[in-house]
Coordinates of C-alpha atoms and ligand atoms in Angstrom, one line a residue:
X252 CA 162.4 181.3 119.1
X253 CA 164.6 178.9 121.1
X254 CA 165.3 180.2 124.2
X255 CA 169.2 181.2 124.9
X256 CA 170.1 180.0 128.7
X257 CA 173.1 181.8 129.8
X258 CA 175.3 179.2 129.3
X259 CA 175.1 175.4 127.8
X260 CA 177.6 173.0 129.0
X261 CA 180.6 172.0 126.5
X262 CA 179.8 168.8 125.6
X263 CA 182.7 165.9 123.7
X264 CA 181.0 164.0 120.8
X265 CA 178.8 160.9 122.2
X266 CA 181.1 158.6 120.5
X267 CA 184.3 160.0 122.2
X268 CA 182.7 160.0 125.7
X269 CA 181.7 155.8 125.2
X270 CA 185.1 155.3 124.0
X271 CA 186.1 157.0 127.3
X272 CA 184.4 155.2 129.7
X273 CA 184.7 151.5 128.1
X274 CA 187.2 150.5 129.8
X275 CA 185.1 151.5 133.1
X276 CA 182.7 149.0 132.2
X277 CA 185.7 146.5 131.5
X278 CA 187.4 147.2 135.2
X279 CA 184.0 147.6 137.2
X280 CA 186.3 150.2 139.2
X281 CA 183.8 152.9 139.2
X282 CA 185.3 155.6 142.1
X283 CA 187.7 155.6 144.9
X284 CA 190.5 156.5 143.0
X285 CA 191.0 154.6 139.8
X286 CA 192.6 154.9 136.8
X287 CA 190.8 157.8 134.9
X288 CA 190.8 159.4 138.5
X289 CA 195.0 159.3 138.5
X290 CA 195.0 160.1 134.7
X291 CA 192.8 163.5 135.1
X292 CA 194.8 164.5 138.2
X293 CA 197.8 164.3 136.2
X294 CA 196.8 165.9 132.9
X295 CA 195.1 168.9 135.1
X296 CA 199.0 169.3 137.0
X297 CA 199.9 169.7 133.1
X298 CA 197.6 171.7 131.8
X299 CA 197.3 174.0 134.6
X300 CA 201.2 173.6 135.1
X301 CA 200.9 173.3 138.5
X302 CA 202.7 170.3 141.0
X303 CA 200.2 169.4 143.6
X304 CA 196.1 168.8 142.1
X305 CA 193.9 167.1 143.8
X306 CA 190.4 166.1 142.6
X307 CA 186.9 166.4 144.5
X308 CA 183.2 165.4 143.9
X309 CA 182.8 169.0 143.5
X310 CA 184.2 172.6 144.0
X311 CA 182.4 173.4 146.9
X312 CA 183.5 170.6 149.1
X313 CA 186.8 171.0 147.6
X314 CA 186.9 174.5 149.1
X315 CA 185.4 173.7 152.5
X316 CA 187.8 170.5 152.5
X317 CA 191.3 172.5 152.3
X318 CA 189.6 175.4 154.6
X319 CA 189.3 172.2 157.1
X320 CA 192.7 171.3 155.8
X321 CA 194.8 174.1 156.7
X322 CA 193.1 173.7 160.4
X323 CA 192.4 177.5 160.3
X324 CA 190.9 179.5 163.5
X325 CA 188.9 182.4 164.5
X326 CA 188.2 184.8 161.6
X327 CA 188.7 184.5 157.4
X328 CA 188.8 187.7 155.9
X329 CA 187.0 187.3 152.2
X330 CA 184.6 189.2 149.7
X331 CA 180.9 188.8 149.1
X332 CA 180.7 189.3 145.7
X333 CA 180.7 185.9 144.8
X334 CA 178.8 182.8 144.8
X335 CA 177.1 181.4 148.2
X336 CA 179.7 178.6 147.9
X337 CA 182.4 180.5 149.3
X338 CA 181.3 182.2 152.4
X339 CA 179.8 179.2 153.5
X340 CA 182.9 176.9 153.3
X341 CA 184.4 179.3 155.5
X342 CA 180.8 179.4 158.2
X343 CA 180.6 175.0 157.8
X344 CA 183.7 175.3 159.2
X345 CA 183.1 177.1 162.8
X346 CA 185.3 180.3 161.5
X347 CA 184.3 184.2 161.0
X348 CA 184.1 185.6 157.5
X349 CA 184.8 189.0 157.4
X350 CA 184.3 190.8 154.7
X351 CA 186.6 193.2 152.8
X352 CA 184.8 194.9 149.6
X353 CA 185.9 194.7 146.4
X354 CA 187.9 196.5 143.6
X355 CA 185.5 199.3 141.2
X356 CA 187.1 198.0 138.2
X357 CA 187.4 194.3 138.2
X358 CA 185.3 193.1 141.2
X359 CA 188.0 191.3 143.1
X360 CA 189.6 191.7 147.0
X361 CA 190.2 195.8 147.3
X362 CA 193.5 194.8 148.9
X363 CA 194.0 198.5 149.9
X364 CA 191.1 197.8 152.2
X365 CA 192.4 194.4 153.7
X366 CA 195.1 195.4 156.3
X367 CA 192.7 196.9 158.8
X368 CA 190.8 194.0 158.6
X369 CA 193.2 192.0 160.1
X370 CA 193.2 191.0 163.8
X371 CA 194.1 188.9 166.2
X372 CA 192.0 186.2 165.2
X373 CA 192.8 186.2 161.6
X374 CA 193.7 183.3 160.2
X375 CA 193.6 183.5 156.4
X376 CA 192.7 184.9 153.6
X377 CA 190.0 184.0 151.1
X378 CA 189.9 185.9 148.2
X379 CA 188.3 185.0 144.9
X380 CA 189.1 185.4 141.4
X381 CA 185.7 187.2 139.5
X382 CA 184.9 186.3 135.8
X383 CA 188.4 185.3 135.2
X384 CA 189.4 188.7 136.8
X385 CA 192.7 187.8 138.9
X386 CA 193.0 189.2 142.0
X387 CA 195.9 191.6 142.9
X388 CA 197.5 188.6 144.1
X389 CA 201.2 190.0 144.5
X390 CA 200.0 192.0 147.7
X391 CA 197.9 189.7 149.0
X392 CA 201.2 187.4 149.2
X393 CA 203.0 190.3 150.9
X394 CA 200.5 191.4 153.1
X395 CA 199.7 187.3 153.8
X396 CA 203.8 187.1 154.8
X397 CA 203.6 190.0 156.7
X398 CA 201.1 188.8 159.0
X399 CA 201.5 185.1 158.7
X400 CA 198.4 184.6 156.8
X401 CA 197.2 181.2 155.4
X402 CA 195.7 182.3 151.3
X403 CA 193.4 180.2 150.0
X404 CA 191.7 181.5 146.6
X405 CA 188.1 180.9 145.1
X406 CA 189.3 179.8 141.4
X407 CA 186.1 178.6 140.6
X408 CA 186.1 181.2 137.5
X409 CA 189.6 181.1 136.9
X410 CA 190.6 178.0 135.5
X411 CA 193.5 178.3 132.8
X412 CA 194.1 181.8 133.2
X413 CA 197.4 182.7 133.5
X414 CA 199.2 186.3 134.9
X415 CA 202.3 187.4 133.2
X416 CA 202.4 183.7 131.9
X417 CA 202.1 182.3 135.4
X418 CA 199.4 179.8 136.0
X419 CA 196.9 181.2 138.5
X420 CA 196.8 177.6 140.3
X421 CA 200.2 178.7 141.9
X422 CA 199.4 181.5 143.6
X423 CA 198.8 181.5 147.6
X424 CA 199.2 178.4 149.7
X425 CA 195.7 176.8 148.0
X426 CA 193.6 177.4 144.9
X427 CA 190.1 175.3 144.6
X428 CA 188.9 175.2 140.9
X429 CA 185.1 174.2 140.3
X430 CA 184.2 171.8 137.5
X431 CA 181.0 172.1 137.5
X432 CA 178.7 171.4 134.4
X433 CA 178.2 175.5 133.4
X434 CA 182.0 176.2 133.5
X435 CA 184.9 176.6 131.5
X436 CA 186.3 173.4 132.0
X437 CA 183.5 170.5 133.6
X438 CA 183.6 166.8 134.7
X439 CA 179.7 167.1 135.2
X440 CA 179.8 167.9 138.9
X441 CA 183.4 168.5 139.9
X442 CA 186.6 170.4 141.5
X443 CA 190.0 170.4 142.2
X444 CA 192.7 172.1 144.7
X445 CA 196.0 172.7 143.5
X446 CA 198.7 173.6 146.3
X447 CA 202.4 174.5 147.2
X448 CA 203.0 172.3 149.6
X449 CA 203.2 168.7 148.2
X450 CA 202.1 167.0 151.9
X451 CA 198.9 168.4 152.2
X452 CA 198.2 166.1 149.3
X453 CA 197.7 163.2 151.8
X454 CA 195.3 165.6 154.7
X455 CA 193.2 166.4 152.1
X456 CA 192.8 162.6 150.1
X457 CA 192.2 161.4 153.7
X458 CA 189.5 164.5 154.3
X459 CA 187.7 163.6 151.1
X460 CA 187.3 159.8 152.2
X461 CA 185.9 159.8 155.2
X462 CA 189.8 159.8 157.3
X463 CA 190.5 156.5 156.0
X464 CA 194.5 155.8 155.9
X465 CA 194.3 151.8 155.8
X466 CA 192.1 148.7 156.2
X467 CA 192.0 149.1 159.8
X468 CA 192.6 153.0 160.5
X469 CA 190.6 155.8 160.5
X470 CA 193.0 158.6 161.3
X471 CA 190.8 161.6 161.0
X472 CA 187.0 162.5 160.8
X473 CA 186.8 163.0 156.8
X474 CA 183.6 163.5 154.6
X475 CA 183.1 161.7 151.3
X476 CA 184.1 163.8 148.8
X477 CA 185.6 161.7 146.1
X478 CA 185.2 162.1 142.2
X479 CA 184.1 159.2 140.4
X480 CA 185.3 157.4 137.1
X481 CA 182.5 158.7 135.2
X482 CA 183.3 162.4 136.2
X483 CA 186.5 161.7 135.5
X484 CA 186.4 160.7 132.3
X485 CA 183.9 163.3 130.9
X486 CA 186.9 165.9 132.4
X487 CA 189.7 163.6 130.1
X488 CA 187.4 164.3 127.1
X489 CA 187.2 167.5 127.7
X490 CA 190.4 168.7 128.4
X491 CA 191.4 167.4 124.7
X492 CA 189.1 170.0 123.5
X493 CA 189.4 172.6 125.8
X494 CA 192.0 175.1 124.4
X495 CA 189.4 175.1 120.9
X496 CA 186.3 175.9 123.1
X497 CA 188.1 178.8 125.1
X498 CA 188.8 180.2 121.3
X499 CA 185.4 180.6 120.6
X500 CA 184.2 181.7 124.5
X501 CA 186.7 184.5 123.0
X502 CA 185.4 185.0 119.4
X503 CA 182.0 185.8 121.0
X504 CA 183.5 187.8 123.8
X505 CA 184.9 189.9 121.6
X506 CA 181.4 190.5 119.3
X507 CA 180.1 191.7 122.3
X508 CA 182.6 193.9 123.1
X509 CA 182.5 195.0 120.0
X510 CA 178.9 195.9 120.0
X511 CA 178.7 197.2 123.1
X512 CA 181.9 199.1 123.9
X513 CA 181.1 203.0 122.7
X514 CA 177.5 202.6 124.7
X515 CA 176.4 205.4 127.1
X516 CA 175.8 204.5 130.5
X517 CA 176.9 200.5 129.9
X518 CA 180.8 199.8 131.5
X519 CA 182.7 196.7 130.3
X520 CA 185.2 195.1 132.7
X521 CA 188.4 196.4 131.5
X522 CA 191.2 193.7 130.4
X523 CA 193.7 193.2 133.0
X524 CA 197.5 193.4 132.2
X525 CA 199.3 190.3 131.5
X526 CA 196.2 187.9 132.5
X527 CA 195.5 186.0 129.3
X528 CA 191.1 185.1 129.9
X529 CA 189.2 182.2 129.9
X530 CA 186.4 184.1 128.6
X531 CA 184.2 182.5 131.4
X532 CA 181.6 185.3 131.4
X533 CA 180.4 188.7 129.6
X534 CA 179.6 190.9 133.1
X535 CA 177.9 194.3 132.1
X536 CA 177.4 197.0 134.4
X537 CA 174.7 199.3 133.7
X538 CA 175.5 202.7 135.1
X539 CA 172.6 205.7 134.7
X540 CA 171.8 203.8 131.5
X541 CA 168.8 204.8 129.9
X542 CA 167.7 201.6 131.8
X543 CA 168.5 200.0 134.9
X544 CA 169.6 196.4 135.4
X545 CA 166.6 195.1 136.4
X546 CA 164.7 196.2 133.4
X547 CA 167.0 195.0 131.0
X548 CA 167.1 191.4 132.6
X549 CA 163.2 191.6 132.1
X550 CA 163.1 192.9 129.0
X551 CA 165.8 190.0 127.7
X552 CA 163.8 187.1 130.0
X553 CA 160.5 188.1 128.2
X554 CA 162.2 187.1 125.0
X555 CA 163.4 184.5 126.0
X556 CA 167.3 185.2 126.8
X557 CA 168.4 184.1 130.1
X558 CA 170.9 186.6 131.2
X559 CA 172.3 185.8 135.1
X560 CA 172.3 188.6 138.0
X561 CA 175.6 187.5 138.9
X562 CA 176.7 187.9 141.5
X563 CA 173.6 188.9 143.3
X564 CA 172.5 189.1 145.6
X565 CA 175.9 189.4 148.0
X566 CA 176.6 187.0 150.2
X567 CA 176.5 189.1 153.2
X568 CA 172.8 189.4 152.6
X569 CA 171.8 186.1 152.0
X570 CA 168.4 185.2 154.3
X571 CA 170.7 182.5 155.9
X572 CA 172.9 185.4 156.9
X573 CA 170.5 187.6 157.9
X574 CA 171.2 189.9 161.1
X575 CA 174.4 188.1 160.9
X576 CA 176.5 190.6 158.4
X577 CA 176.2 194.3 157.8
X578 CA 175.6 194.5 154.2
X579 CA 176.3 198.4 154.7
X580 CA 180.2 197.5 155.0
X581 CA 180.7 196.6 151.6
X582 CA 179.5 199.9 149.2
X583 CA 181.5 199.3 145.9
X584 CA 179.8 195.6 145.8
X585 CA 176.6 197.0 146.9
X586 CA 176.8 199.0 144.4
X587 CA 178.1 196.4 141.7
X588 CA 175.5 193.8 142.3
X589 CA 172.5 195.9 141.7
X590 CA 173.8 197.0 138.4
X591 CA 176.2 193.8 137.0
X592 CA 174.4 191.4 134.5
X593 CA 175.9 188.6 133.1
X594 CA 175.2 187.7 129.1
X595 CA 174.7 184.5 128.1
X596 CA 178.2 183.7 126.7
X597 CA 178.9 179.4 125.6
X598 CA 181.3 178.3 122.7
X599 CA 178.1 177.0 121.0
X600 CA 176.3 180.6 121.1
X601 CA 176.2 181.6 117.3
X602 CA 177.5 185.3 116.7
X603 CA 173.4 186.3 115.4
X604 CA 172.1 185.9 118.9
X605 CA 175.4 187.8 120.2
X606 CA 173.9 190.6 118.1
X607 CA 170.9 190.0 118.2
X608 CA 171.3 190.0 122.5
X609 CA 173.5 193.5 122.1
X610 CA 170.6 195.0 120.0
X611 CA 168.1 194.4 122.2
X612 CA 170.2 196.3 125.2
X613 CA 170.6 199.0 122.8
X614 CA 167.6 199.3 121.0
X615 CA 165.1 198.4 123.5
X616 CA 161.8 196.5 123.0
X617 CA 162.1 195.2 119.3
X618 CA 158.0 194.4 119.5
X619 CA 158.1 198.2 119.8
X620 CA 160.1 198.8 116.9
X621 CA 158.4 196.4 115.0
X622 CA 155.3 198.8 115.7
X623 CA 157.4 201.7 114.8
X624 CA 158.0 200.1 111.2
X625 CA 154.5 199.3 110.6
X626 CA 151.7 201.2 112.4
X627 CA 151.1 205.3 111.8
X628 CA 149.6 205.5 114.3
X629 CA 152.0 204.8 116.7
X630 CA 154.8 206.3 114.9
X631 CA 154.3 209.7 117.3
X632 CA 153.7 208.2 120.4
X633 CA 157.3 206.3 120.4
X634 CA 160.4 208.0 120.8
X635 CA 163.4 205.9 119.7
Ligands
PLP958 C1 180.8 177.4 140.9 C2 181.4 178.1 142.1 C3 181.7 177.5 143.3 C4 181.2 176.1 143.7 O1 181.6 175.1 142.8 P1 180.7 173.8 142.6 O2 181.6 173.0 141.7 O3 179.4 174.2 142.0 O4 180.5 173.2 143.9 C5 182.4 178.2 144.3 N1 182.7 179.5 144.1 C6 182.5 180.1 142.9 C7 182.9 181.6 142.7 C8 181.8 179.5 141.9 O5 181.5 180.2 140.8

């Protein structure tokens, strides 16, 4: 059988794509800037019905370039249940993540647990938005004010989701949006940063190529960090099509739910209030299930399924952190990454192999059933 990764990258037709990037070949303006470049930045401000958006190579150096951006100091308070990305935006920049753990329910900033986190040295805020889950992110801005915090959020996972019809892009002082190939929304390798204040627009198109402000000047000491034509355009294609592939991220979303919501010992992520999804991933917890995470992950790779341990491990225990973070600080995400698993979940993924995925988790081994069916002799020995 074909194997089933846990995702497969929305793709436009071929034909659309060439028609796309023709008029590429007829400007020879491949990056720095150019006219798909301007057109994607402005559709995205639409779509995500934002004011400020400005594009990048790719989400991480999107997120490391506004944390450079806002000129932050000293300490960043964050979470680290998320991807590597995040933590070390905030350590490439010479600052202190400190980490606050996360919400039981839907894995984002515990903001209860935030205000005694806060220093001195705090500078910001960097929480991030899990699965689609939105953070709490009405407190955040009240506890942000209180103290005079900079918020910058991880929306990597987040992109078109909108709270009480409010898109999530304008929360906070900064959200950075990854386009990166296995993503809602893709320009191959990609990102964005969408912004309330419309004059960080020029720091941060200056940080992403290398400083430069004219001919002559080189105001400050920038990266490269541009998106090209050719990522461009792949993100105009698929923005045309990207309210139709959302629909069916959902239709499958819901199969599994479906299948898998009255199962002992498995916990769904509970919808949020207000926050219309993305449908970016299907997270399962498995909690005293009859197995653990691990084993189900096995059981699905040996068939070929390709489920993600996501996010796992934390980042406060990656070996590049090692002896540097106390893992111990965080229980609830702890707790969460050794028992979260992510399903495969693509618009492409046809509704048999959503079943046939959920009945597997339920059913077990179906090489064992199979034996069940058609040997006596094993028909005592098997317990189903
Ligand atoms: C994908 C992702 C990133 C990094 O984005 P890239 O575009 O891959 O650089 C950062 N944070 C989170 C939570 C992500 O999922």
């Amino acid at each position: 059988m074909k194997p089933i990764q846990v995702t497969q990258s929305s793709m436009p037709s071929f034909e659309e794509y060439v028609a796309e990037i023709k008029d590429i070949w007829e400007s020879r303006w491949l990056t720095n800037m150019g006219d798909k470049h301007k057109q994607l930045e402005s559709q995205l401000a639409h779509y995500l019905n934002t004011p400020n958006v400005t594009l990048f190579t790719n989400g991480h150096l999107a997120l490391e370039s506004t944390v450079a951006a806002f000129n932050l100091t000293g300490e960043v308070i964050t979470t680290p249940f998320t991807f590597a990305s995040t933590t070390h935006a905030i350590v490439r920049n010479g600052l202190t993540p400190v980490f606050c753990d996360i919400h039981a329910e839907d894995y984002t900033i515990d903001v209860s647990k935030l205000e005694p986190l806060i220093t001195e040295k705090t500078s910001a805020i960097l929480p991030v938005h899990v699965y689609g889950n939105i953070c709490n992110v009405r407190e955040i801005e009240t506890i942000a004010k209180k103290y005079h915090l900079k918020v910058i959020y991880d929306a990597a996972h987040a992109f078109g989701v909108t709270v009480d019809g409010e898109g999530v892009a304008n929360f906070g002082d900064a959200s950075m949006f990854s386009f990166h190939a296995t993503k809602v929304f893709h320009t191959i390798e990609g990102g964005a940063v969408t912004y309330r204040e419309s004059n960080l627009r020029k720091t941060l198109n200056e940080i992403k190529n290398f400083g430069i402000t004219g001919p002559e000047s080189v105001d400050i000491i920038g990266g490269n960090a541009k998106m090209n034509e050719f990522q461009a355009a792949m993100g105009i294609c698929n923005l045309r099509n990207i309210n139709r592939e959302i629909l069916r991220r959902k239709a499958v979303a819901e199969r599994y739910l479906e299948n898998l919501k009255d199962v002992k010992g498995i916990k769904l992520v509970q919808r949020q209030k207000g926050v219309k999804s993305n449908y970016a991933y299907f997270p399962v917890l498995f909690e005293d299930y009859k197995m653990s995470r691990d084993e189900v992950y096995a059981l699905l790779k040996e068939h070929h399924i390709h489920a993600r341990k996501y996010f796992y491990p934390l980042t406060n225990s990656l070996d590049c952190y090692q002896d540097r973070f106390e893992p111990g600080e965080t229980p609830v995400a702890n707790y969460i990454a050794e028992r979260v698993l992510t399903l495969p979940l693509y618009p492409d993924l046809p509704i048999e192999d959503v079943d046939r995925i959920c009945q597997m988790i339920i059913e077990g081994d179906p090489r064992e059933r199979d034996h069940f069916l058609f040997s006596d002799k094993r028909e005592n020995e098997l317990i189903l």
